[in-house]
Amino acid sequence: MNIKECKIEIRNTIQAYLKKDEFGAYMIPVKHQRPILLMGPPGIGKTAIMEQIARECEIGLVSYTITHHTRQSAIGLPKIEQRSFQGTEYTVTEYTMSEIIAAVFEKMENTGLKEGILFLDEINCVSETLAPTMLQFLQNKTFGNHSIPEGWIVVGAGNPPEYNRSVREFDIVTLDRVRRIELREDYSVWKEYAYIQKLHGSILSYLEIKKNNFYIIEMSVDGKQFVTARGWEDLSQILYAYEELHLPVTEEVVRGYLQHPKIAKDFANYYELYLKYQKDYQVQDILDGKAENHLKRQLRTAGFDERLSVLSLLLDRLSCDFYETYQMGEYLKRLHATLKDVKEYFANAFMEPEVIMTDIITQKEKELADKKSAGLLDRTQSKAYNKLILKLYYFKEQILLNRLRENDLAFSYIKMEFDTMVEDYQNKITITSNSLENSFIFLEDTFGEGQELVVFLTELTGNFYSMNFIGEHGSEHYVKHNQSLLFSDTKQELLKEIDELKQLS
C-alpha cells in the first residue's frame, strides 16, 4: 500500500488496540496485539507518519534507530544478585532495565501519557549479536527481563534486501507474530503531502513534468545513485533558505539532496528556467488582473514545459495566499477562544487587568511546554501557540501603556484590537478571491477552454489549502469550470458506452 493508506491502517489498528471494555481492560489482550512491521524503501516517510499518528491520537512516541544499539543497551547490563531457593543461597545474574524500555517509562513520567508507540527503525538490519534479542522482542515484547508497559504498541520498520545489504530475514515463527505491511512509493499521494507542507513550487512543477524522477534507487559503476521523497523535502527547505538569503542555488547544492548526478543536473537546470519564467511572466500582474496582451500571446505559443511551468508559478503564488488566509483564520479562531476565557476572567476576577493577563499567559506557556514535551505539536502548531502567546503579551503591554485599570475598559480595548484583526482577515479573503478569479480570466483569455485550464483546475482540486479556501469563500469560475469538466467527462463516458453497444450489435 502507499504511505497514505499505511497511515490510515496503522491509526485504525492503534485505535483498535487501545479500545477498552466496560471494565477498563483492553478489548484485544496485549498478547494478541501484534507488533506492526513496515517494510518499504528508504526515505518514503515511515518515521514521519509515526509522528503524525502519535499527534493525532494524542499518545506518546518513543523512536529508536535500532542499528545504533548494542546488545547491552537493548537488554540491559548484567548484575550479580543473591537469591534464595528452598533455603539455599545462590548467586544469579540479572539485568538492569533496557535503555529502550527505560525511555518508554521516562516518556510516560515526563508527559503523563500512559499509552503510546514504540517505533524501532531499521529493525531488520541489527548486528549478529543483537538479532536474537530483536526476534525475542517481536515475539514477546520484552527486552531482557523487562516488558514494555501495557498501552504501548510496537511498530518496527525496515528496508527490503534490495535496498540494504545488511538486511536479515525474519523466520516464519517471528513473521507469524507480527502484522506485516508492505509499502511502496506513490507520487500522487506524496504530492498531497507536499502541498500541505508547502514544498517549493519549482519541485512540484519539475516533478509534474518528470514524474519518473520522483523516486529512484539504482546501482552504477560509481555506486548507488538515488533520489527519495525525503531528499525532495529537504531540498525544498534549502531552496527557501537560499532564496531568503539571496544565495545562488548551484548544481552542487542540489547534489547534496538529490544523490543522482543526472537528475540533480536536470533539476538544477530546470530551477534556473523556473527563476527566468518568474521574471518573464509577471505573475503578480496576472493576479491583479493587469496582465498585458503580449504576455498572453507569448505564453500561448510557448512549449508545453514552459506553459506548465508558468501554470505552476501561478498556482504557487495562489497557494501562498490560500495558506496565509488559512493560517490567519485558524489563528483568529484560536485567539477568539482564548479571549472568551479572558472576558470571563475580567468579569469574575477581583484583580487588576495586567495581573489577570499575566495569569492567562502563564497558563498558555505551560500548556505549550506540556504539549511540546509530549510531542503533540508539529512545527506549524508550535509556531501558532507562540504567536498567540506573543499577542497576549502585546495586549498586556498595551493595557499598561494606556493605564487601563478597570477590567471592562481593558477588555474593550482588546476587543477593538481583535475587531481590527478580523477586518484585516476579511481584506485578505477579498484580495485572495480576486487573485483566483483573475487567474481564471487570464487562462481563459490565453487558452480558452484548453488543456491548460483543466490542469489548473485539477491542481486546485488537489491542494488542501485551495479547496479549504474555495469551500469556505466560494469561487464562481471554479464552480463553472468544474461543472463543465464533470459534464465533459460524463459525455465522454456516454459516448464510450454507445460505441461499445454499437460494436456488440
mmCIF file of N, CA and C in Angstrom, residues 265-357:
data_model
loop_
_atom_site.group_PDB
_atom_site.id
_atom_site.type_symbol
_atom_site.label_atom_id
_atom_site.label_comp_id
_atom_site.label_asym_id
_atom_site.label_seq_id
_atom_site.Cartn_x
_atom_site.Cartn_y
_atom_site.Cartn_z
ATOM 1 N N LYS A 265 21.509 17.402 -11.995
ATOM 2 C CA LYS A 265 21.851 18.362 -13.055
ATOM 3 C C LYS A 265 20.589 18.844 -13.770
ATOM 4 N N ASP A 266 19.691 17.894 -14.039
ATOM 5 C CA ASP A 266 18.451 18.222 -14.743
ATOM 6 C C ASP A 266 17.604 19.185 -13.923
ATOM 7 N N PHE A 267 17.478 18.937 -12.617
ATOM 8 C CA PHE A 267 16.680 19.829 -11.786
ATOM 9 C C PHE A 267 17.345 21.191 -11.645
ATOM 10 N N ALA A 268 18.671 21.213 -11.487
ATOM 11 C CA ALA A 268 19.378 22.489 -11.345
ATOM 12 C C ALA A 268 19.147 23.371 -12.575
ATOM 13 N N ASN A 269 19.165 22.740 -13.760
ATOM 14 C CA ASN A 269 18.899 23.488 -14.996
ATOM 15 C C ASN A 269 17.453 23.977 -15.025
ATOM 16 N N TYR A 270 16.533 23.113 -14.596
ATOM 17 C CA TYR A 270 15.130 23.499 -14.589
ATOM 18 C C TYR A 270 14.887 24.640 -13.608
ATOM 19 N N TYR A 271 15.556 24.593 -12.467
ATOM 20 C CA TYR A 271 15.377 25.635 -11.457
ATOM 21 C C TYR A 271 15.764 27.000 -12.024
ATOM 22 N N GLU A 272 16.831 27.043 -12.807
ATOM 23 C CA GLU A 272 17.234 28.302 -13.453
ATOM 24 C C GLU A 272 16.139 28.799 -14.393
ATOM 25 N N LEU A 273 15.559 27.880 -15.166
ATOM 26 C CA LEU A 273 14.459 28.256 -16.057
ATOM 27 C C LEU A 273 13.263 28.768 -15.263
ATOM 28 N N TYR A 274 12.993 28.114 -14.163
ATOM 29 C CA TYR A 274 11.862 28.495 -13.309
ATOM 30 C C TYR A 274 12.017 29.936 -12.837
ATOM 31 N N LEU A 275 13.234 30.281 -12.412
ATOM 32 C CA LEU A 275 13.502 31.660 -11.990
ATOM 33 C C LEU A 275 13.362 32.629 -13.151
ATOM 34 N N LYS A 276 13.771 32.189 -14.343
ATOM 35 C CA LYS A 276 13.647 33.030 -15.542
ATOM 36 C C LYS A 276 12.177 33.302 -15.862
ATOM 37 N N TYR A 277 11.342 32.259 -15.764
ATOM 38 C CA TYR A 277 9.913 32.435 -16.029
ATOM 39 C C TYR A 277 9.281 33.376 -15.017
ATOM 40 N N GLN A 278 9.797 33.364 -13.789
ATOM 41 C CA GLN A 278 9.293 34.292 -12.777
ATOM 42 C C GLN A 278 9.472 35.741 -13.218
ATOM 43 N N LYS A 279 10.608 36.020 -13.855
ATOM 44 C CA LYS A 279 10.887 37.383 -14.327
ATOM 45 C C LYS A 279 10.121 37.701 -15.610
ATOM 46 N N ASP A 280 10.102 36.722 -16.533
ATOM 47 C CA ASP A 280 9.489 36.967 -17.844
ATOM 48 C C ASP A 280 7.981 37.145 -17.752
ATOM 49 N N TYR A 281 7.342 36.318 -16.950
ATOM 50 C CA TYR A 281 5.884 36.376 -16.819
ATOM 51 C C TYR A 281 5.553 37.018 -15.475
ATOM 52 N N GLN A 282 4.972 38.171 -15.543
ATOM 53 C CA GLN A 282 4.729 38.965 -14.337
ATOM 54 C C GLN A 282 3.501 38.407 -13.605
ATOM 55 N N VAL A 283 3.771 37.432 -12.727
ATOM 56 C CA VAL A 283 2.691 36.698 -12.069
ATOM 57 C C VAL A 283 1.809 37.620 -11.234
ATOM 58 N N GLN A 284 2.420 38.566 -10.540
ATOM 59 C CA GLN A 284 1.619 39.462 -9.704
ATOM 60 C C GLN A 284 0.657 40.286 -10.550
ATOM 61 N N ASP A 285 1.097 40.678 -11.739
ATOM 62 C CA ASP A 285 0.188 41.402 -12.636
ATOM 63 C C ASP A 285 -1.000 40.530 -13.038
ATOM 64 N N ILE A 286 -0.747 39.246 -13.244
ATOM 65 C CA ILE A 286 -1.833 38.319 -13.584
ATOM 66 C C ILE A 286 -2.825 38.247 -12.426
ATOM 67 N N LEU A 287 -2.308 38.112 -11.203
ATOM 68 C CA LEU A 287 -3.178 38.027 -10.030
ATOM 69 C C LEU A 287 -3.965 39.319 -9.816
ATOM 70 N N ASP A 288 -3.356 40.437 -10.183
ATOM 71 C CA ASP A 288 -4.022 41.744 -10.026
ATOM 72 C C ASP A 288 -4.959 42.069 -11.177
ATOM 73 N N GLY A 289 -5.008 41.187 -12.183
ATOM 74 C CA GLY A 289 -5.866 41.423 -13.343
ATOM 75 C C GLY A 289 -5.302 42.445 -14.305
ATOM 76 N N LYS A 290 -3.958 42.591 -14.314
ATOM 77 C CA LYS A 290 -3.316 43.610 -15.160
ATOM 78 C C LYS A 290 -2.361 43.002 -16.183
ATOM 79 N N ALA A 291 -2.536 41.723 -16.495
ATOM 80 C CA ALA A 291 -1.621 41.055 -17.424
ATOM 81 C C ALA A 291 -1.725 41.690 -18.809
ATOM 82 N N GLU A 292 -0.579 41.956 -19.423
ATOM 83 C CA GLU A 292 -0.555 42.581 -20.745
ATOM 84 C C GLU A 292 -0.775 41.532 -21.832
ATOM 85 N N ASN A 293 -1.326 41.981 -22.947
ATOM 86 C CA ASN A 293 -1.692 41.064 -24.030
ATOM 87 C C ASN A 293 -0.484 40.353 -24.628
ATOM 88 N N HIS A 294 0.678 41.020 -24.662
ATOM 89 C CA HIS A 294 1.845 40.386 -25.274
ATOM 90 C C HIS A 294 2.299 39.168 -24.456
ATOM 91 N N LEU A 295 2.050 39.183 -23.129
ATOM 92 C CA LEU A 295 2.374 38.020 -22.307
ATOM 93 C C LEU A 295 1.448 36.850 -22.624
ATOM 94 N N LYS A 296 0.187 37.163 -22.879
ATOM 95 C CA LYS A 296 -0.761 36.109 -23.254
ATOM 96 C C LYS A 296 -0.356 35.474 -24.579
ATOM 97 N N ARG A 297 0.042 36.310 -25.540
ATOM 98 C CA ARG A 297 0.469 35.780 -26.845
ATOM 99 C C ARG A 297 1.736 34.947 -26.694
ATOM 100 N N GLN A 298 2.670 35.438 -25.890
ATOM 101 C CA GLN A 298 3.929 34.719 -25.677
ATOM 102 C C GLN A 298 3.684 33.355 -25.048
ATOM 103 N N LEU A 299 2.804 33.299 -24.057
ATOM 104 C CA LEU A 299 2.531 32.046 -23.373
ATOM 105 C C LEU A 299 1.746 31.097 -24.274
ATOM 106 N N ARG A 300 0.867 31.648 -25.082
ATOM 107 C CA ARG A 300 0.040 30.826 -25.970
ATOM 108 C C ARG A 300 0.892 30.033 -26.952
ATOM 109 N N THR A 301 1.994 30.625 -27.382
ATOM 110 C CA THR A 301 2.848 29.978 -28.392
ATOM 111 C C THR A 301 4.060 29.269 -27.771
ATOM 112 N N ALA A 302 4.148 29.283 -26.450
ATOM 113 C CA ALA A 302 5.298 28.657 -25.773
ATOM 114 C C ALA A 302 5.178 27.134 -25.812
ATOM 115 N N GLY A 303 6.308 26.445 -25.537
ATOM 116 C CA GLY A 303 6.315 24.993 -25.475
ATOM 117 C C GLY A 303 5.552 24.481 -24.266
ATOM 118 N N PHE A 304 5.287 23.176 -24.276
ATOM 119 C CA PHE A 304 4.472 22.570 -23.217
ATOM 120 C C PHE A 304 5.114 22.768 -21.844
ATOM 121 N N ASP A 305 6.412 22.511 -21.750
ATOM 122 C CA ASP A 305 7.084 22.634 -20.454
ATOM 123 C C ASP A 305 7.009 24.048 -19.914
ATOM 124 N N GLU A 306 7.151 25.023 -20.792
ATOM 125 C CA GLU A 306 7.096 26.417 -20.366
ATOM 126 C C GLU A 306 5.692 26.779 -19.898
ATOM 127 N N ARG A 307 4.676 26.335 -20.634
ATOM 128 C CA ARG A 307 3.293 26.622 -20.233
ATOM 129 C C ARG A 307 2.989 25.997 -18.869
ATOM 130 N N LEU A 308 3.449 24.765 -18.690
ATOM 131 C CA LEU A 308 3.214 24.078 -17.417
ATOM 132 C C LEU A 308 3.964 24.758 -16.268
ATOM 133 N N SER A 309 5.151 25.255 -16.555
ATOM 134 C CA SER A 309 5.942 25.945 -15.533
ATOM 135 C C SER A 309 5.274 27.244 -15.102
ATOM 136 N N VAL A 310 4.717 27.976 -16.065
ATOM 137 C CA VAL A 310 4.035 29.227 -15.726
ATOM 138 C C VAL A 310 2.763 28.936 -14.931
ATOM 139 N N LEU A 311 2.059 27.863 -15.308
ATOM 140 C CA LEU A 311 0.899 27.447 -14.508
ATOM 141 C C LEU A 311 1.319 27.164 -13.069
ATOM 142 N N SER A 312 2.465 26.496 -12.905
ATOM 143 C CA SER A 312 2.965 26.173 -11.567
ATOM 144 C C SER A 312 3.317 27.438 -10.785
ATOM 145 N N LEU A 313 3.915 28.413 -11.471
ATOM 146 C CA LEU A 313 4.225 29.680 -10.814
ATOM 147 C C LEU A 313 2.958 30.365 -10.313
ATOM 148 N N LEU A 314 1.949 30.330 -11.156
ATOM 149 C CA LEU A 314 0.669 30.944 -10.803
ATOM 150 C C LEU A 314 0.036 30.211 -9.619
ATOM 151 N N LEU A 315 0.043 28.892 -9.692
ATOM 152 C CA LEU A 315 -0.530 28.074 -8.614
ATOM 153 C C LEU A 315 0.251 28.243 -7.308
ATOM 154 N N ASP A 316 1.565 28.386 -7.432
ATOM 155 C CA ASP A 316 2.398 28.540 -6.243
ATOM 156 C C ASP A 316 2.084 29.847 -5.518
ATOM 157 N N ARG A 317 1.950 30.921 -6.285
ATOM 158 C CA ARG A 317 1.622 32.215 -5.668
ATOM 159 C C ARG A 317 0.234 32.184 -5.042
ATOM 160 N N LEU A 318 -0.721 31.564 -5.740
ATOM 161 C CA LEU A 318 -2.063 31.433 -5.178
ATOM 162 C C LEU A 318 -2.045 30.569 -3.924
ATOM 163 N N SER A 319 -1.259 29.493 -3.980
ATOM 164 C CA SER A 319 -1.178 28.583 -2.839
ATOM 165 C C SER A 319 -0.648 29.307 -1.601
ATOM 166 N N CYS A 320 0.296 30.207 -1.808
ATOM 167 C CA CYS A 320 0.818 31.008 -0.682
ATOM 168 C C CYS A 320 -0.297 31.857 -0.072
ATOM 169 N N ASP A 321 -1.121 32.460 -0.946
ATOM 170 C CA ASP A 321 -2.243 33.263 -0.446
ATOM 171 C C ASP A 321 -3.268 32.399 0.270
ATOM 172 N N PHE A 322 -3.566 31.226 -0.302
ATOM 173 C CA PHE A 322 -4.511 30.317 0.350
ATOM 174 C C PHE A 322 -3.985 29.891 1.723
ATOM 175 N N TYR A 323 -2.694 29.591 1.768
ATOM 176 C CA TYR A 323 -2.069 29.148 3.017
ATOM 177 C C TYR A 323 -2.114 30.260 4.066
ATOM 178 N N GLU A 324 -1.744 31.470 3.676
ATOM 179 C CA GLU A 324 -1.738 32.591 4.612
ATOM 180 C C GLU A 324 -3.148 32.881 5.123
ATOM 181 N N THR A 325 -4.133 32.791 4.226
ATOM 182 C CA THR A 325 -5.521 33.027 4.629
ATOM 183 C C THR A 325 -5.981 31.964 5.614
ATOM 184 N N TYR A 326 -5.608 30.715 5.326
ATOM 185 C CA TYR A 326 -5.961 29.607 6.224
ATOM 186 C C TYR A 326 -5.337 29.813 7.602
ATOM 187 N N GLN A 327 -4.047 30.175 7.632
ATOM 188 C CA GLN A 327 -3.365 30.372 8.913
ATOM 189 C C GLN A 327 -3.961 31.545 9.691
ATOM 190 N N MET A 328 -4.306 32.620 8.965
ATOM 191 C CA MET A 328 -4.945 33.762 9.637
ATOM 192 C C MET A 328 -6.271 33.340 10.258
ATOM 193 N N GLY A 329 -7.056 32.570 9.517
ATOM 194 C CA GLY A 329 -8.347 32.125 10.011
ATOM 195 C C GLY A 329 -8.215 31.239 11.236
ATOM 196 N N GLU A 330 -7.274 30.266 11.177
ATOM 197 C CA GLU A 330 -7.066 29.365 12.308
ATOM 198 C C GLU A 330 -6.566 30.131 13.533
ATOM 199 N N TYR A 331 -5.690 31.096 13.289
ATOM 200 C CA TYR A 331 -5.150 31.903 14.387
ATOM 201 C C TYR A 331 -6.253 32.725 15.062
ATOM 202 N N LEU A 332 -7.125 33.313 14.245
ATOM 203 C CA LEU A 332 -8.212 34.117 14.802
ATOM 204 C C LEU A 332 -9.199 33.251 15.593
ATOM 205 N N LYS A 333 -9.450 32.025 15.115
ATOM 206 C CA LYS A 333 -10.327 31.112 15.864
ATOM 207 C C LYS A 333 -9.715 30.793 17.226
ATOM 208 N N ARG A 334 -8.409 30.507 17.225
ATOM 209 C CA ARG A 334 -7.716 30.167 18.468
ATOM 210 C C ARG A 334 -7.692 31.371 19.419
ATOM 211 N N LEU A 335 -7.421 32.544 18.853
ATOM 212 C CA LEU A 335 -7.375 33.764 19.670
ATOM 213 C C LEU A 335 -8.754 34.087 20.220
ATOM 214 N N HIS A 336 -9.784 33.907 19.393
ATOM 215 C CA HIS A 336 -11.154 34.191 19.839
ATOM 216 C C HIS A 336 -11.540 33.301 21.016
ATOM 217 N N ALA A 337 -11.184 32.021 20.934
ATOM 218 C CA ALA A 337 -11.483 31.098 22.034
ATOM 219 C C ALA A 337 -10.766 31.523 23.309
ATOM 220 N N THR A 338 -9.519 31.979 23.176
ATOM 221 C CA THR A 338 -8.757 32.436 24.343
ATOM 222 C C THR A 338 -9.356 33.712 24.922
ATOM 223 N N LEU A 339 -9.795 34.626 24.039
ATOM 224 C CA LEU A 339 -10.360 35.892 24.507
ATOM 225 C C LEU A 339 -11.698 35.697 25.215
ATOM 226 N N LYS A 340 -12.394 34.621 24.890
ATOM 227 C CA LYS A 340 -13.614 34.303 25.637
ATOM 228 C C LYS A 340 -13.268 33.988 27.093
ATOM 229 N N ASP A 341 -12.146 33.272 27.275
ATOM 230 C CA ASP A 341 -11.679 32.995 28.641
ATOM 231 C C ASP A 341 -11.239 34.282 29.330
ATOM 232 N N VAL A 342 -10.558 35.156 28.565
ATOM 233 C CA VAL A 342 -10.116 36.444 29.117
ATOM 234 C C VAL A 342 -11.315 37.257 29.592
ATOM 235 N N LYS A 343 -12.357 37.275 28.771
ATOM 236 C CA LYS A 343 -13.563 38.032 29.129
ATOM 237 C C LYS A 343 -14.176 37.511 30.421
ATOM 238 N N GLU A 344 -14.220 36.191 30.566
ATOM 239 C CA GLU A 344 -14.776 35.587 31.776
ATOM 240 C C GLU A 344 -13.924 35.920 32.996
ATOM 241 N N TYR A 345 -12.596 35.877 32.826
ATOM 242 C CA TYR A 345 -11.692 36.258 33.920
ATOM 243 C C TYR A 345 -11.948 37.700 34.340
ATOM 244 N N PHE A 346 -12.024 38.586 33.356
ATOM 245 C CA PHE A 346 -12.213 40.014 33.655
ATOM 246 C C PHE A 346 -13.546 40.255 34.367
ATOM 247 N N ALA A 347 -14.555 39.443 34.038
ATOM 248 C CA ALA A 347 -15.883 39.642 34.631
ATOM 249 C C ALA A 347 -15.955 39.132 36.066
ATOM 250 N N ASN A 348 -15.145 38.110 36.379
ATOM 251 C CA ASN A 348 -15.290 37.434 37.674
ATOM 252 C C ASN A 348 -14.122 37.622 38.638
ATOM 253 N N ALA A 349 -12.948 38.013 38.123
ATOM 254 C CA ALA A 349 -11.771 38.122 38.989
ATOM 255 C C ALA A 349 -11.657 39.526 39.579
ATOM 256 N N PHE A 350 -11.236 39.579 40.858
ATOM 257 C CA PHE A 350 -11.073 40.869 41.520
ATOM 258 C C PHE A 350 -9.588 41.227 41.558
ATOM 259 N N MET A 351 -9.017 41.298 40.366
ATOM 260 C CA MET A 351 -7.602 41.657 40.216
ATOM 261 C C MET A 351 -7.473 42.667 39.095
ATOM 262 N N GLU A 352 -6.345 43.361 39.064
ATOM 263 C CA GLU A 352 -6.119 44.326 38.001
ATOM 264 C C GLU A 352 -5.905 43.596 36.672
ATOM 265 N N PRO A 353 -6.241 44.251 35.542
ATOM 266 C CA PRO A 353 -6.183 43.592 34.236
ATOM 267 C C PRO A 353 -4.828 42.978 33.902
ATOM 268 N N GLU A 354 -3.730 43.703 34.217
ATOM 269 C CA GLU A 354 -2.415 43.170 33.848
ATOM 270 C C GLU A 354 -2.075 41.902 34.645
ATOM 271 N N VAL A 355 -2.608 41.800 35.885
ATOM 272 C CA VAL A 355 -2.384 40.599 36.702
ATOM 273 C C VAL A 355 -3.133 39.414 36.091
ATOM 274 N N ILE A 356 -4.349 39.687 35.664
ATOM 275 C CA ILE A 356 -5.146 38.633 35.011
ATOM 276 C C ILE A 356 -4.450 38.165 33.737
ATOM 277 N N MET A 357 -3.958 39.108 32.943
ATOM 278 C CA MET A 357 -3.275 38.750 31.696
ATOM 279 C C MET A 357 -2.019 37.930 31.984
#
